[in-house]
Amino acid sequence: MSKKSINQISIESDAVKKRAKEAIRNVSIILAAALALLASYHLTGHGLPCLFRALTGYLCPGCGMTRAINSILLGNFAQAWQYNPLSLTLLPLLALYLLYKTVRYVFKGEEEFKLGENVFLLLLLLTALCFGIGRNL
């Protein structure tokens, strides 16, 4: 191998390490916030108040998600479904997509959205909106 290619590999490796550290930091912050929310829920029995519900009186697509995730963590999937079916349908899809985006960012440095991703996210959004409308009818 030439000296130039060894240096290039070293630079790319450093960039991957930097992006991996950034991703780990961001995921850690999100997990810490989620754990704090769940701990608060366990201590008080209340999740985050829904601004949409407070203003309109209608359930938003995310209403019941804290209770549903708590039920999933306790292994009670039927109860999670009752609180919010999106917790067992769209939430896992979104989690897999975020994992995919994180891996692509860490190893390739890609941040832009591709057409297929935009369509996928739009379908998730439309599904959530339809669910939100349907649960209030």
mmCIF file of C-alpha atoms in Angstrom:
data_model
loop_
_atom_site.group_PDB
_atom_site.id
_atom_site.type_symbol
_atom_site.label_atom_id
_atom_site.label_comp_id
_atom_site.label_asym_id
_atom_site.label_seq_id
_atom_site.Cartn_x
_atom_site.Cartn_y
_atom_site.Cartn_z
ATOM 1 C CA MET A 1 0.000 0.000 0.000
ATOM 2 C CA SER A 2 1.173 3.488 -0.710
ATOM 3 C CA LYS A 3 1.616 6.026 2.044
ATOM 4 C CA LYS A 4 -1.238 8.104 0.650
ATOM 5 C CA SER A 5 -3.759 5.267 0.869
ATOM 6 C CA ILE A 6 -2.700 4.427 4.443
ATOM 7 C CA ASN A 7 -3.198 8.075 5.424
ATOM 8 C CA GLN A 8 -6.563 8.148 3.692
ATOM 9 C CA ILE A 9 -7.690 5.005 5.557
ATOM 10 C CA SER A 10 -6.537 6.572 8.823
ATOM 11 C CA ILE A 11 -8.488 9.768 8.123
ATOM 12 C CA GLU A 12 -11.608 7.793 7.203
ATOM 13 C CA SER A 13 -11.242 5.692 10.352
ATOM 14 C CA ASP A 14 -10.949 8.835 12.461
ATOM 15 C CA ALA A 15 -14.084 10.254 10.821
ATOM 16 C CA VAL A 16 -16.024 7.039 11.549
ATOM 17 C CA LYS A 17 -14.880 7.129 15.181
ATOM 18 C CA LYS A 18 -15.927 10.774 15.498
ATOM 19 C CA ARG A 19 -19.366 10.103 14.015
ATOM 20 C CA ALA A 20 -19.772 7.002 16.206
ATOM 21 C CA LYS A 21 -19.013 9.034 19.334
ATOM 22 C CA GLU A 22 -21.526 11.657 18.236
ATOM 23 C CA ALA A 23 -24.195 9.010 17.583
ATOM 24 C CA ILE A 24 -23.538 7.332 20.941
ATOM 25 C CA ARG A 25 -23.813 10.687 22.700
ATOM 26 C CA ASN A 26 -27.108 11.513 20.976
ATOM 27 C CA VAL A 27 -28.609 8.073 21.600
ATOM 28 C CA SER A 28 -27.509 8.285 25.251
ATOM 29 C CA ILE A 29 -29.281 11.623 25.666
ATOM 30 C CA ILE A 30 -32.476 10.239 24.118
ATOM 31 C CA LEU A 31 -32.361 7.094 26.270
ATOM 32 C CA ALA A 32 -31.702 9.128 29.418
ATOM 33 C CA ALA A 33 -34.708 11.336 28.654
ATOM 34 C CA ALA A 34 -36.890 8.280 27.966
ATOM 35 C CA LEU A 35 -35.764 6.616 31.192
ATOM 36 C CA ALA A 36 -36.438 9.818 33.142
ATOM 37 C CA LEU A 37 -39.939 9.969 31.648
ATOM 38 C CA LEU A 38 -40.617 6.329 32.508
ATOM 39 C CA ALA A 39 -39.220 6.767 36.035
ATOM 40 C CA SER A 40 -41.451 9.806 36.492
ATOM 41 C CA TYR A 41 -44.400 7.783 35.208
ATOM 42 C CA HIS A 42 -43.677 4.994 37.703
ATOM 43 C CA LEU A 43 -43.386 7.454 40.575
ATOM 44 C CA THR A 44 -46.375 9.658 39.774
ATOM 45 C CA GLY A 45 -48.600 7.529 37.539
ATOM 46 C CA HIS A 46 -48.716 10.392 35.028
ATOM 47 C CA GLY A 47 -46.977 10.750 31.676
ATOM 48 C CA LEU A 48 -46.397 13.926 29.748
ATOM 49 C CA PRO A 49 -49.567 15.974 29.319
ATOM 50 C CA CYS A 50 -50.770 16.172 25.730
ATOM 51 C CA LEU A 51 -50.996 19.764 24.523
ATOM 52 C CA PHE A 52 -53.164 18.717 21.558
ATOM 53 C CA ARG A 53 -55.673 17.023 23.859
ATOM 54 C CA ALA A 54 -55.630 19.948 26.303
ATOM 55 C CA LEU A 55 -56.421 22.388 23.485
ATOM 56 C CA THR A 56 -58.904 20.334 21.460
ATOM 57 C CA GLY A 57 -60.249 17.624 23.755
ATOM 58 C CA TYR A 58 -59.340 15.009 21.129
ATOM 59 C CA LEU A 59 -56.741 12.246 21.410
ATOM 60 C CA CYS A 60 -53.627 12.763 19.302
ATOM 61 C CA PRO A 61 -51.939 9.782 17.591
ATOM 62 C CA GLY A 62 -49.404 9.631 20.438
ATOM 63 C CA CYS A 63 -51.815 9.741 23.378
ATOM 64 C CA GLY A 64 -51.238 6.708 25.576
ATOM 65 C CA MET A 65 -47.744 6.072 24.232
ATOM 66 C CA THR A 66 -46.000 6.417 27.625
ATOM 67 C CA ARG A 67 -48.346 3.862 29.166
ATOM 68 C CA ALA A 68 -47.985 1.623 26.115
ATOM 69 C CA ILE A 69 -44.175 1.677 26.216
ATOM 70 C CA ASN A 70 -44.282 0.981 29.946
ATOM 71 C CA SER A 71 -46.547 -2.002 29.247
ATOM 72 C CA ILE A 72 -44.178 -3.253 26.535
ATOM 73 C CA LEU A 73 -41.256 -3.060 28.944
ATOM 74 C CA LEU A 74 -43.300 -5.084 31.428
ATOM 75 C CA GLY A 75 -44.099 -7.646 28.709
ATOM 76 C CA ASN A 76 -47.807 -6.833 28.554
ATOM 77 C CA PHE A 77 -48.283 -6.393 24.815
ATOM 78 C CA ALA A 78 -52.083 -6.704 24.906
ATOM 79 C CA GLN A 79 -52.305 -3.796 27.334
ATOM 80 C CA ALA A 80 -49.841 -1.804 25.201
ATOM 81 C CA TRP A 81 -52.114 -2.364 22.207
ATOM 82 C CA GLN A 82 -55.096 -1.063 24.190
ATOM 83 C CA TYR A 83 -53.227 2.086 25.222
ATOM 84 C CA ASN A 84 -51.942 2.838 21.721
ATOM 85 C CA PRO A 85 -51.709 0.375 18.805
ATOM 86 C CA LEU A 86 -48.990 2.511 17.195
ATOM 87 C CA SER A 87 -46.652 1.383 19.966
ATOM 88 C CA LEU A 88 -46.584 -2.108 18.440
ATOM 89 C CA THR A 89 -46.867 -1.139 14.779
ATOM 90 C CA LEU A 90 -45.305 2.168 13.776
ATOM 91 C CA LEU A 91 -42.963 2.621 16.730
ATOM 92 C CA PRO A 92 -40.876 -0.495 15.933
ATOM 93 C CA LEU A 93 -40.698 0.549 12.264
ATOM 94 C CA LEU A 94 -39.556 4.020 13.255
ATOM 95 C CA ALA A 95 -36.954 2.555 15.633
ATOM 96 C CA LEU A 96 -35.555 0.328 12.870
ATOM 97 C CA TYR A 97 -35.448 3.278 10.489
ATOM 98 C CA LEU A 98 -33.558 5.393 13.040
ATOM 99 C CA LEU A 99 -31.093 2.548 13.545
ATOM 100 C CA TYR A 100 -30.606 2.349 9.767
ATOM 101 C CA LYS A 101 -30.038 6.120 9.534
ATOM 102 C CA THR A 102 -27.573 6.028 12.427
ATOM 103 C CA VAL A 103 -25.541 3.186 10.903
ATOM 104 C CA ARG A 104 -25.468 4.961 7.526
ATOM 105 C CA TYR A 105 -24.347 8.172 9.188
ATOM 106 C CA VAL A 106 -21.620 6.526 11.263
ATOM 107 C CA PHE A 107 -20.085 4.400 8.522
ATOM 108 C CA LYS A 108 -20.734 6.499 5.411
ATOM 109 C CA GLY A 109 -21.289 10.004 6.752
ATOM 110 C CA GLU A 110 -24.585 10.207 4.858
ATOM 111 C CA GLU A 111 -27.126 12.585 6.331
ATOM 112 C CA GLU A 112 -29.408 13.355 3.411
ATOM 113 C CA PHE A 113 -32.760 11.695 2.921
ATOM 114 C CA LYS A 114 -33.301 9.568 -0.150
ATOM 115 C CA LEU A 115 -36.587 9.410 -2.039
ATOM 116 C CA GLY A 116 -37.503 5.994 -0.617
ATOM 117 C CA GLU A 117 -36.914 7.271 2.911
ATOM 118 C CA ASN A 118 -39.121 10.280 2.313
ATOM 119 C CA VAL A 119 -41.896 8.041 0.997
ATOM 120 C CA PHE A 120 -41.500 5.686 3.985
ATOM 121 C CA LEU A 121 -41.650 8.552 6.497
ATOM 122 C CA LEU A 122 -44.624 10.088 4.690
ATOM 123 C CA LEU A 123 -46.464 6.754 4.883
ATOM 124 C CA LEU A 124 -45.723 6.536 8.619
ATOM 125 C CA LEU A 125 -47.026 10.073 9.086
ATOM 126 C CA LEU A 126 -50.172 9.447 7.051
ATOM 127 C CA THR A 127 -50.820 6.215 8.960
ATOM 128 C CA ALA A 128 -50.438 8.053 12.278
ATOM 129 C CA LEU A 129 -52.751 10.849 11.096
ATOM 130 C CA CYS A 130 -55.394 8.380 9.895
ATOM 131 C CA PHE A 131 -55.135 6.532 13.211
ATOM 132 C CA GLY A 132 -55.493 9.824 15.087
ATOM 133 C CA ILE A 133 -58.611 10.721 13.141
ATOM 134 C CA GLY A 134 -60.068 7.218 13.420
ATOM 135 C CA ARG A 135 -59.590 6.948 17.167
ATOM 136 C CA ASN A 136 -61.633 10.123 17.667
ATOM 137 C CA LEU A 137 -64.611 9.157 15.503
#
